[in-house]
Amino acid sequence: MDDEIRRALIWILRPVARLLIATGTGVPRVEEILRAVMIDEAKQHLSRQNSRVNVSSLSLATGLQRREVKRLLEIDANAGGASLGPAPRVVRRWLGSEAWRDAEGRPLQLPRRSEAEPSFEKLVAEVSTDIHHRAVLETLLAQKVVVLDAETDCITLLSVGYLPSGSDQLSYLGRNAGDHLSAAVANVTSAQSAPFYERAAHFNGLSPLSIVELDALARDEQQAALSRIAEHAAYLQAQDEASPGADLRFRCGAYIFHTEDRPGEDDT
């Protein structure tokens, strides 16, 4: 493995290692997952190249022995993946759709149920008719994303976005970090110009007070941009509902990270 790939993998794998250690996930389990994912990705890669997909070609592409390839072909690399459910989509629609915001662009306070006006029940029904609005409300209350006024039976959205906790946090981590890395890898491996926008502003030699100031600025600027994108995406999503081929997904992310300088970890 050349030095450039080794250095890139170290940067990528260090936070992964921290997650694995924190969750008590050992190397044998990681190896098993990596082997299964390698086989799955190799199959897709060979298919895109119109190459033959068999034990020999997969063994060559992954460096795994043929008997190991045969075993792994019986394993679904995506098995166990769970849906995040409707709660995040309900919050996105509440924030992004004009129908669910007031004249100043703020999310409406919604009665739990109402025949004559917008309600939380109707909002959930727009997102999914397969789940009762009470289940979504319980999830959002548990996550402290909304508050329910017991006297008026009205629901107020507290957060500017769905803030996952518990098992949802790992689901979000996988999806967000996975898509971010997918964009970066596609930019590196593409034969043409980089297909995805993927940038970062990075500076060192800063004081703690400067970090606080930059952190606040970055949060405000990124949240404003994401809110504008979410609003337009919700409009386009509603517009595309009846369009053929409307089966693509879009993710735009933002992140902030700051830590102390470490030897050998500069931004050169």
PDB file of C-alpha atoms in Angstrom:
ATOM      1  CA  MET A   1       0.000   0.000   0.000  1.00  0.00           C
ATOM      2  CA  ASP A   2       1.533   3.325  -0.997  1.00  0.00           C
ATOM      3  CA  ASP A   3       2.165   6.052   1.564  1.00  0.00           C
ATOM      4  CA  GLU A   4      -0.635   8.346   0.343  1.00  0.00           C
ATOM      5  CA  ILE A   5      -3.352   5.722   0.816  1.00  0.00           C
ATOM      6  CA  ARG A   6      -1.881   4.693   4.169  1.00  0.00           C
ATOM      7  CA  ARG A   7      -1.954   8.281   5.475  1.00  0.00           C
ATOM      8  CA  ALA A   8      -5.515   8.811   4.217  1.00  0.00           C
ATOM      9  CA  LEU A   9      -6.699   5.603   5.853  1.00  0.00           C
ATOM     10  CA  ILE A  10      -5.119   6.542   9.180  1.00  0.00           C
ATOM     11  CA  TRP A  11      -7.015   9.847   9.177  1.00  0.00           C
ATOM     12  CA  ILE A  12     -10.266   8.075   8.285  1.00  0.00           C
ATOM     13  CA  LEU A  13      -9.850   5.152  10.658  1.00  0.00           C
ATOM     14  CA  ARG A  14      -8.803   7.038  13.813  1.00  0.00           C
ATOM     15  CA  PRO A  15     -12.322   8.355  14.577  1.00  0.00           C
ATOM     16  CA  VAL A  16     -13.745   4.975  13.538  1.00  0.00           C
ATOM     17  CA  ALA A  17     -11.422   3.319  16.055  1.00  0.00           C
ATOM     18  CA  ARG A  18     -12.601   5.741  18.758  1.00  0.00           C
ATOM     19  CA  LEU A  19     -16.225   4.798  18.013  1.00  0.00           C
ATOM     20  CA  LEU A  20     -15.445   1.078  18.088  1.00  0.00           C
ATOM     21  CA  ILE A  21     -13.594   1.319  21.391  1.00  0.00           C
ATOM     22  CA  ALA A  22     -16.382   3.445  22.912  1.00  0.00           C
ATOM     23  CA  THR A  23     -19.039   0.927  21.852  1.00  0.00           C
ATOM     24  CA  GLY A  24     -17.024  -2.169  22.772  1.00  0.00           C
ATOM     25  CA  THR A  25     -16.816  -3.409  19.183  1.00  0.00           C
ATOM     26  CA  GLY A  26     -13.720  -5.555  18.696  1.00  0.00           C
ATOM     27  CA  VAL A  27     -11.473  -6.097  15.692  1.00  0.00           C
ATOM     28  CA  PRO A  28     -12.890  -9.553  14.760  1.00  0.00           C
ATOM     29  CA  ARG A  29     -16.379  -8.084  14.322  1.00  0.00           C
ATOM     30  CA  VAL A  30     -15.006  -5.188  12.269  1.00  0.00           C
ATOM     31  CA  GLU A  31     -13.028  -7.552  10.057  1.00  0.00           C
ATOM     32  CA  GLU A  32     -16.151  -9.605   9.339  1.00  0.00           C
ATOM     33  CA  ILE A  33     -18.134  -6.496   8.390  1.00  0.00           C
ATOM     34  CA  LEU A  34     -15.292  -5.155   6.235  1.00  0.00           C
ATOM     35  CA  ARG A  35     -14.933  -8.428   4.353  1.00  0.00           C
ATOM     36  CA  ALA A  36     -18.677  -8.567   3.612  1.00  0.00           C
ATOM     37  CA  VAL A  37     -18.754  -4.937   2.479  1.00  0.00           C
ATOM     38  CA  MET A  38     -15.674  -5.455   0.281  1.00  0.00           C
ATOM     39  CA  ILE A  39     -17.435  -8.319  -1.502  1.00  0.00           C
ATOM     40  CA  ASP A  40     -20.614  -6.283  -1.939  1.00  0.00           C
ATOM     41  CA  GLU A  41     -18.736  -3.274  -3.337  1.00  0.00           C
ATOM     42  CA  ALA A  42     -16.595  -5.478  -5.583  1.00  0.00           C
ATOM     43  CA  LYS A  43     -19.739  -7.012  -7.089  1.00  0.00           C
ATOM     44  CA  GLN A  44     -21.122  -3.559  -7.858  1.00  0.00           C
ATOM     45  CA  HIS A  45     -17.790  -2.361  -9.256  1.00  0.00           C
ATOM     46  CA  LEU A  46     -17.424  -5.325 -11.598  1.00  0.00           C
ATOM     47  CA  SER A  47     -21.045  -5.009 -12.728  1.00  0.00           C
ATOM     48  CA  ARG A  48     -20.567  -1.330 -13.599  1.00  0.00           C
ATOM     49  CA  GLN A  49     -17.576  -2.329 -15.733  1.00  0.00           C
ATOM     50  CA  ASN A  50     -19.619  -5.091 -17.403  1.00  0.00           C
ATOM     51  CA  SER A  51     -17.058  -7.584 -16.100  1.00  0.00           C
ATOM     52  CA  ARG A  52     -17.813 -11.140 -15.064  1.00  0.00           C
ATOM     53  CA  VAL A  53     -18.820 -11.462 -11.428  1.00  0.00           C
ATOM     54  CA  ASN A  54     -17.738 -14.799  -9.975  1.00  0.00           C
ATOM     55  CA  VAL A  55     -15.643 -16.182  -7.150  1.00  0.00           C
ATOM     56  CA  SER A  56     -12.376 -15.731  -9.044  1.00  0.00           C
ATOM     57  CA  SER A  57     -13.000 -12.112 -10.042  1.00  0.00           C
ATOM     58  CA  LEU A  58     -14.165 -11.190  -6.550  1.00  0.00           C
ATOM     59  CA  SER A  59     -11.142 -12.867  -5.007  1.00  0.00           C
ATOM     60  CA  LEU A  60      -8.850 -10.902  -7.300  1.00  0.00           C
ATOM     61  CA  ALA A  61     -10.626  -7.592  -6.625  1.00  0.00           C
ATOM     62  CA  THR A  62     -10.626  -7.940  -2.842  1.00  0.00           C
ATOM     63  CA  GLY A  63      -7.523  -9.984  -2.086  1.00  0.00           C
ATOM     64  CA  LEU A  64      -9.620 -12.541  -0.191  1.00  0.00           C
ATOM     65  CA  GLN A  65      -9.185 -16.271  -0.624  1.00  0.00           C
ATOM     66  CA  ARG A  66     -11.714 -18.077  -2.812  1.00  0.00           C
ATOM     67  CA  ARG A  67     -13.199 -20.103   0.049  1.00  0.00           C
ATOM     68  CA  GLU A  68     -13.696 -16.893   2.019  1.00  0.00           C
ATOM     69  CA  VAL A  69     -15.395 -15.270  -0.975  1.00  0.00           C
ATOM     70  CA  LYS A  70     -17.761 -18.234  -1.260  1.00  0.00           C
ATOM     71  CA  ARG A  71     -18.696 -17.907   2.405  1.00  0.00           C
ATOM     72  CA  LEU A  72     -19.225 -14.171   2.213  1.00  0.00           C
ATOM     73  CA  LEU A  73     -21.399 -14.390  -0.888  1.00  0.00           C
ATOM     74  CA  GLU A  74     -24.019 -15.951   1.378  1.00  0.00           C
ATOM     75  CA  ILE A  75     -23.986 -12.903   3.659  1.00  0.00           C
ATOM     76  CA  ASP A  76     -25.945  -9.738   2.966  1.00  0.00           C
ATOM     77  CA  ALA A  77     -23.608  -6.843   3.738  1.00  0.00           C
ATOM     78  CA  ASN A  78     -26.602  -4.578   4.296  1.00  0.00           C
ATOM     79  CA  ALA A  79     -28.462  -6.924   6.637  1.00  0.00           C
ATOM     80  CA  GLY A  80     -29.693  -5.362   9.824  1.00  0.00           C
ATOM     81  CA  GLY A  81     -30.022  -1.864   8.428  1.00  0.00           C
ATOM     82  CA  ALA A  82     -32.937  -0.140  10.132  1.00  0.00           C
ATOM     83  CA  SER A  83     -35.057   2.725   8.869  1.00  0.00           C
ATOM     84  CA  LEU A  84     -34.877   5.938  10.836  1.00  0.00           C
ATOM     85  CA  GLY A  85     -38.663   6.140  10.739  1.00  0.00           C
ATOM     86  CA  PRO A  86     -40.922   9.086   9.961  1.00  0.00           C
ATOM     87  CA  ALA A  87     -39.950  11.430  12.827  1.00  0.00           C
ATOM     88  CA  PRO A  88     -37.034  13.152  11.016  1.00  0.00           C
ATOM     89  CA  ARG A  89     -39.165  13.560   7.873  1.00  0.00           C
ATOM     90  CA  VAL A  90     -41.980  15.109   9.883  1.00  0.00           C
ATOM     91  CA  VAL A  91     -39.584  17.698  11.324  1.00  0.00           C
ATOM     92  CA  ARG A  92     -38.105  18.427   7.881  1.00  0.00           C
ATOM     93  CA  ARG A  93     -41.557  19.047   6.395  1.00  0.00           C
ATOM     94  CA  TRP A  94     -42.568  21.168   9.377  1.00  0.00           C
ATOM     95  CA  LEU A  95     -39.473  23.331   8.898  1.00  0.00           C
ATOM     96  CA  GLY A  96     -39.248  23.317   5.110  1.00  0.00           C
ATOM     97  CA  SER A  97     -42.792  23.569   3.759  1.00  0.00           C
ATOM     98  CA  GLU A  98     -44.583  26.929   3.545  1.00  0.00           C
ATOM     99  CA  ALA A  99     -47.853  25.188   4.419  1.00  0.00           C
ATOM    100  CA  TRP A 100     -46.512  24.453   7.896  1.00  0.00           C
ATOM    101  CA  ARG A 101     -44.903  27.836   8.663  1.00  0.00           C
ATOM    102  CA  ASP A 102     -46.287  31.244   9.570  1.00  0.00           C
ATOM    103  CA  ALA A 103     -45.889  34.506   7.617  1.00  0.00           C
ATOM    104  CA  GLU A 104     -42.463  35.080   9.198  1.00  0.00           C
ATOM    105  CA  GLY A 105     -41.221  31.626   8.220  1.00  0.00           C
ATOM    106  CA  ARG A 106     -41.416  30.095  11.697  1.00  0.00           C
ATOM    107  CA  PRO A 107     -42.859  26.598  12.210  1.00  0.00           C
ATOM    108  CA  LEU A 108     -46.534  26.767  13.146  1.00  0.00           C
ATOM    109  CA  GLN A 109     -47.687  25.769  16.588  1.00  0.00           C
ATOM    110  CA  LEU A 110     -49.992  22.864  15.821  1.00  0.00           C
ATOM    111  CA  PRO A 111     -53.006  21.448  17.639  1.00  0.00           C
ATOM    112  CA  ARG A 112     -52.655  17.717  18.031  1.00  0.00           C
ATOM    113  CA  ARG A 113     -55.851  17.178  16.000  1.00  0.00           C
ATOM    114  CA  SER A 114     -58.158  19.563  14.124  1.00  0.00           C
ATOM    115  CA  GLU A 115     -60.690  19.277  11.333  1.00  0.00           C
ATOM    116  CA  ALA A 116     -60.637  22.931  10.267  1.00  0.00           C
ATOM    117  CA  GLU A 117     -56.969  23.941  10.502  1.00  0.00           C
ATOM    118  CA  PRO A 118     -53.460  22.513  10.149  1.00  0.00           C
ATOM    119  CA  SER A 119     -52.716  19.921  12.816  1.00  0.00           C
ATOM    120  CA  PHE A 120     -49.948  17.610  13.887  1.00  0.00           C
ATOM    121  CA  GLU A 121     -52.068  14.646  12.838  1.00  0.00           C
ATOM    122  CA  LYS A 122     -52.362  16.052   9.286  1.00  0.00           C
ATOM    123  CA  LEU A 123     -48.636  16.831   9.169  1.00  0.00           C
ATOM    124  CA  VAL A 124     -47.738  13.239  10.033  1.00  0.00           C
ATOM    125  CA  ALA A 125     -50.274  11.946   7.482  1.00  0.00           C
ATOM    126  CA  GLU A 126     -48.512  13.944   4.744  1.00  0.00           C
ATOM    127  CA  VAL A 127     -45.294  12.106   5.546  1.00  0.00           C
ATOM    128  CA  SER A 128     -46.625   8.620   6.247  1.00  0.00           C
ATOM    129  CA  THR A 129     -50.062   7.041   6.499  1.00  0.00           C
ATOM    130  CA  ASP A 130     -48.581   3.836   7.913  1.00  0.00           C
ATOM    131  CA  ILE A 131     -47.945   5.114  11.430  1.00  0.00           C
ATOM    132  CA  HIS A 132     -50.186   6.809  13.989  1.00  0.00           C
ATOM    133  CA  HIS A 133     -49.362  10.418  14.782  1.00  0.00           C
ATOM    134  CA  ARG A 134     -49.260   9.537  18.492  1.00  0.00           C
ATOM    135  CA  ALA A 135     -46.209   7.317  17.973  1.00  0.00           C
ATOM    136  CA  VAL A 136     -44.369  10.112  16.162  1.00  0.00           C
ATOM    137  CA  LEU A 137     -45.325  12.595  18.882  1.00  0.00           C
ATOM    138  CA  GLU A 138     -44.016  10.292  21.604  1.00  0.00           C
ATOM    139  CA  THR A 139     -40.708   9.966  19.753  1.00  0.00           C
ATOM    140  CA  LEU A 140     -40.322  13.725  19.322  1.00  0.00           C
ATOM    141  CA  LEU A 141     -41.283  14.392  22.937  1.00  0.00           C
ATOM    142  CA  ALA A 142     -38.729  11.839  24.138  1.00  0.00           C
ATOM    143  CA  GLN A 143     -36.060  13.486  21.979  1.00  0.00           C
ATOM    144  CA  LYS A 144     -37.077  16.936  23.356  1.00  0.00           C
ATOM    145  CA  VAL A 145     -37.619  18.149  19.798  1.00  0.00           C
ATOM    146  CA  VAL A 146     -41.181  19.325  20.583  1.00  0.00           C
ATOM    147  CA  VAL A 147     -43.181  20.338  23.654  1.00  0.00           C
ATOM    148  CA  LEU A 148     -46.869  19.598  24.230  1.00  0.00           C
ATOM    149  CA  ASP A 149     -49.038  22.133  26.081  1.00  0.00           C
ATOM    150  CA  ALA A 150     -51.376  20.002  28.186  1.00  0.00           C
ATOM    151  CA  GLU A 151     -53.998  22.772  28.505  1.00  0.00           C
ATOM    152  CA  THR A 152     -54.305  23.696  24.823  1.00  0.00           C
ATOM    153  CA  ASP A 153     -53.222  20.310  23.424  1.00  0.00           C
ATOM    154  CA  CYS A 154     -50.939  22.211  21.034  1.00  0.00           C
ATOM    155  CA  ILE A 155     -47.453  21.146  19.955  1.00  0.00           C
ATOM    156  CA  THR A 156     -44.511  23.521  19.523  1.00  0.00           C
ATOM    157  CA  LEU A 157     -41.354  22.651  17.603  1.00  0.00           C
ATOM    158  CA  LEU A 158     -38.331  23.523  19.743  1.00  0.00           C
ATOM    159  CA  SER A 159     -35.459  22.480  17.514  1.00  0.00           C
ATOM    160  CA  VAL A 160     -34.278  23.743  14.122  1.00  0.00           C
ATOM    161  CA  GLY A 161     -33.820  20.125  13.096  1.00  0.00           C
ATOM    162  CA  TYR A 162     -34.233  16.569  14.252  1.00  0.00           C
ATOM    163  CA  LEU A 163     -31.582  15.893  16.883  1.00  0.00           C
ATOM    164  CA  PRO A 164     -31.197  12.141  17.213  1.00  0.00           C
ATOM    165  CA  SER A 165     -30.322  10.348  20.404  1.00  0.00           C
ATOM    166  CA  GLY A 166     -29.743   6.761  21.447  1.00  0.00           C
ATOM    167  CA  SER A 167     -29.654   4.265  18.592  1.00  0.00           C
ATOM    168  CA  ASP A 168     -30.743   6.956  16.116  1.00  0.00           C
ATOM    169  CA  GLN A 169     -27.419   8.717  16.691  1.00  0.00           C
ATOM    170  CA  LEU A 170     -25.494   5.786  15.233  1.00  0.00           C
ATOM    171  CA  SER A 171     -27.882   5.603  12.281  1.00  0.00           C
ATOM    172  CA  TYR A 172     -27.346   9.284  11.555  1.00  0.00           C
ATOM    173  CA  LEU A 173     -23.600   8.953  12.011  1.00  0.00           C
ATOM    174  CA  GLY A 174     -23.456   6.148   9.465  1.00  0.00           C
ATOM    175  CA  ARG A 175     -25.595   7.936   6.901  1.00  0.00           C
ATOM    176  CA  ASN A 176     -24.066  11.405   7.232  1.00  0.00           C
ATOM    177  CA  ALA A 177     -20.441  10.329   7.523  1.00  0.00           C
ATOM    178  CA  GLY A 178     -20.952   7.654   4.861  1.00  0.00           C
ATOM    179  CA  ASP A 179     -22.391  10.104   2.334  1.00  0.00           C
ATOM    180  CA  HIS A 180     -19.691  12.679   3.117  1.00  0.00           C
ATOM    181  CA  LEU A 181     -16.991  10.088   2.554  1.00  0.00           C
ATOM    182  CA  SER A 182     -18.754   8.788  -0.572  1.00  0.00           C
ATOM    183  CA  ALA A 183     -18.613  12.287  -2.075  1.00  0.00           C
ATOM    184  CA  ALA A 184     -14.922  12.650  -1.210  1.00  0.00           C
ATOM    185  CA  VAL A 185     -14.032   9.202  -2.577  1.00  0.00           C
ATOM    186  CA  ALA A 186     -15.971   9.844  -5.784  1.00  0.00           C
ATOM    187  CA  ASN A 187     -14.045  13.095  -6.259  1.00  0.00           C
ATOM    188  CA  VAL A 188     -10.716  11.290  -5.811  1.00  0.00           C
ATOM    189  CA  THR A 189     -11.520   8.277  -8.008  1.00  0.00           C
ATOM    190  CA  SER A 190     -13.484  10.004 -10.780  1.00  0.00           C
ATOM    191  CA  ALA A 191     -11.791  10.030 -14.164  1.00  0.00           C
ATOM    192  CA  GLN A 192     -13.316  13.438 -14.851  1.00  0.00           C
ATOM    193  CA  SER A 193     -13.579  16.590 -12.756  1.00  0.00           C
ATOM    194  CA  ALA A 194     -14.796  16.196  -9.176  1.00  0.00           C
ATOM    195  CA  PRO A 195     -18.555  15.501  -9.377  1.00  0.00           C
ATOM    196  CA  PHE A 196     -19.417  16.621  -5.831  1.00  0.00           C
ATOM    197  CA  TYR A 197     -18.918  19.825  -3.876  1.00  0.00           C
ATOM    198  CA  GLU A 198     -16.747  18.973  -0.871  1.00  0.00           C
ATOM    199  CA  ARG A 199     -14.809  21.724   0.849  1.00  0.00           C
ATOM    200  CA  ALA A 200     -13.582  22.702   4.306  1.00  0.00           C
ATOM    201  CA  ALA A 201     -12.047  25.812   5.875  1.00  0.00           C
ATOM    202  CA  HIS A 202      -9.205  24.857   8.222  1.00  0.00           C
ATOM    203  CA  PHE A 203      -6.909  27.032  10.354  1.00  0.00           C
ATOM    204  CA  ASN A 204      -4.543  26.441  13.264  1.00  0.00           C
ATOM    205  CA  GLY A 205      -2.677  28.533  15.829  1.00  0.00           C
ATOM    206  CA  LEU A 206      -5.948  29.859  17.301  1.00  0.00           C
ATOM    207  CA  SER A 207      -6.803  30.776  20.898  1.00  0.00           C
ATOM    208  CA  PRO A 208      -9.748  29.291  22.824  1.00  0.00           C
ATOM    209  CA  LEU A 209     -11.631  32.601  22.526  1.00  0.00           C
ATOM    210  CA  SER A 210     -11.157  32.596  18.766  1.00  0.00           C
ATOM    211  CA  ILE A 211     -12.456  29.029  18.587  1.00  0.00           C
ATOM    212  CA  VAL A 212     -15.619  30.065  20.468  1.00  0.00           C
ATOM    213  CA  GLU A 213     -16.158  32.970  18.067  1.00  0.00           C
ATOM    214  CA  LEU A 214     -15.561  30.868  14.960  1.00  0.00           C
ATOM    215  CA  ASP A 215     -17.756  28.049  16.271  1.00  0.00           C
ATOM    216  CA  ALA A 216     -20.689  30.437  16.781  1.00  0.00           C
ATOM    217  CA  LEU A 217     -20.199  32.033  13.355  1.00  0.00           C
ATOM    218  CA  ALA A 218     -19.984  28.669  11.608  1.00  0.00           C
ATOM    219  CA  ARG A 219     -23.126  27.366  13.349  1.00  0.00           C
ATOM    220  CA  ASP A 220     -25.150  30.436  12.365  1.00  0.00           C
ATOM    221  CA  GLU A 221     -23.962  30.530   8.756  1.00  0.00           C
ATOM    222  CA  GLN A 222     -24.337  26.803   8.140  1.00  0.00           C
ATOM    223  CA  GLN A 223     -27.764  26.599   9.775  1.00  0.00           C
ATOM    224  CA  ALA A 224     -29.007  29.511   7.660  1.00  0.00           C
ATOM    225  CA  ALA A 225     -27.741  27.843   4.475  1.00  0.00           C
ATOM    226  CA  LEU A 226     -29.189  24.439   5.404  1.00  0.00           C
ATOM    227  CA  SER A 227     -32.564  26.014   6.223  1.00  0.00           C
ATOM    228  CA  ARG A 228     -32.717  27.691   2.803  1.00  0.00           C
ATOM    229  CA  ILE A 229     -31.755  24.444   1.078  1.00  0.00           C
ATOM    230  CA  ALA A 230     -34.315  22.465   3.106  1.00  0.00           C
ATOM    231  CA  GLU A 231     -37.065  24.913   2.168  1.00  0.00           C
ATOM    232  CA  HIS A 232     -36.315  24.674  -1.541  1.00  0.00           C
ATOM    233  CA  ALA A 233     -35.848  20.894  -1.362  1.00  0.00           C
ATOM    234  CA  ALA A 234     -39.274  20.503   0.258  1.00  0.00           C
ATOM    235  CA  TYR A 235     -40.807  22.584  -2.548  1.00  0.00           C
ATOM    236  CA  LEU A 236     -39.091  20.485  -5.224  1.00  0.00           C
ATOM    237  CA  GLN A 237     -40.013  17.246  -3.484  1.00  0.00           C
ATOM    238  CA  ALA A 238     -43.699  18.184  -3.537  1.00  0.00           C
ATOM    239  CA  GLN A 239     -43.376  19.246  -7.175  1.00  0.00           C
ATOM    240  CA  ASP A 240     -41.708  15.956  -8.158  1.00  0.00           C
ATOM    241  CA  GLU A 241     -44.236  13.638  -6.495  1.00  0.00           C
ATOM    242  CA  ALA A 242     -45.988  12.878  -9.786  1.00  0.00           C
ATOM    243  CA  SER A 243     -42.858  12.967 -11.944  1.00  0.00           C
ATOM    244  CA  PRO A 244     -41.483   9.759 -13.472  1.00  0.00           C
ATOM    245  CA  GLY A 245     -38.003   8.807 -12.334  1.00  0.00           C
ATOM    246  CA  ALA A 246     -38.223  10.819  -9.110  1.00  0.00           C
ATOM    247  CA  ASP A 247     -36.243   8.227  -7.170  1.00  0.00           C
ATOM    248  CA  LEU A 248     -33.016  10.109  -6.399  1.00  0.00           C
ATOM    249  CA  ARG A 249     -31.897  11.235  -2.968  1.00  0.00           C
ATOM    250  CA  PHE A 250     -29.963  14.353  -1.982  1.00  0.00           C
ATOM    251  CA  ARG A 251     -27.956  15.135   1.159  1.00  0.00           C
ATOM    252  CA  CYS A 252     -26.194  18.368   1.979  1.00  0.00           C
ATOM    253  CA  GLY A 253     -24.245  18.369   5.227  1.00  0.00           C
ATOM    254  CA  ALA A 254     -22.245  20.712   7.408  1.00  0.00           C
ATOM    255  CA  TYR A 255     -19.857  20.077  10.253  1.00  0.00           C
ATOM    256  CA  ILE A 256     -17.553  21.838  12.710  1.00  0.00           C
ATOM    257  CA  PHE A 257     -14.573  20.307  14.453  1.00  0.00           C
ATOM    258  CA  HIS A 258     -11.827  21.807  16.586  1.00  0.00           C
ATOM    259  CA  THR A 259      -9.122  20.266  18.731  1.00  0.00           C
ATOM    260  CA  GLU A 260      -5.587  20.954  19.894  1.00  0.00           C
ATOM    261  CA  ASP A 261      -2.701  20.812  17.431  1.00  0.00           C
ATOM    262  CA  ARG A 262      -0.857  17.500  17.487  1.00  0.00           C
ATOM    263  CA  PRO A 263       2.607  16.721  16.149  1.00  0.00           C
ATOM    264  CA  GLY A 264       2.329  15.457  12.579  1.00  0.00           C
ATOM    265  CA  GLU A 265      -1.304  16.480  12.282  1.00  0.00           C
ATOM    266  CA  ASP A 266      -0.977  19.916  10.709  1.00  0.00           C
ATOM    267  CA  ASP A 267      -2.955  21.070   7.668  1.00  0.00           C
ATOM    268  CA  THR A 268      -0.076  21.239   5.212  1.00  0.00           C
TER     269      THR A 268
END
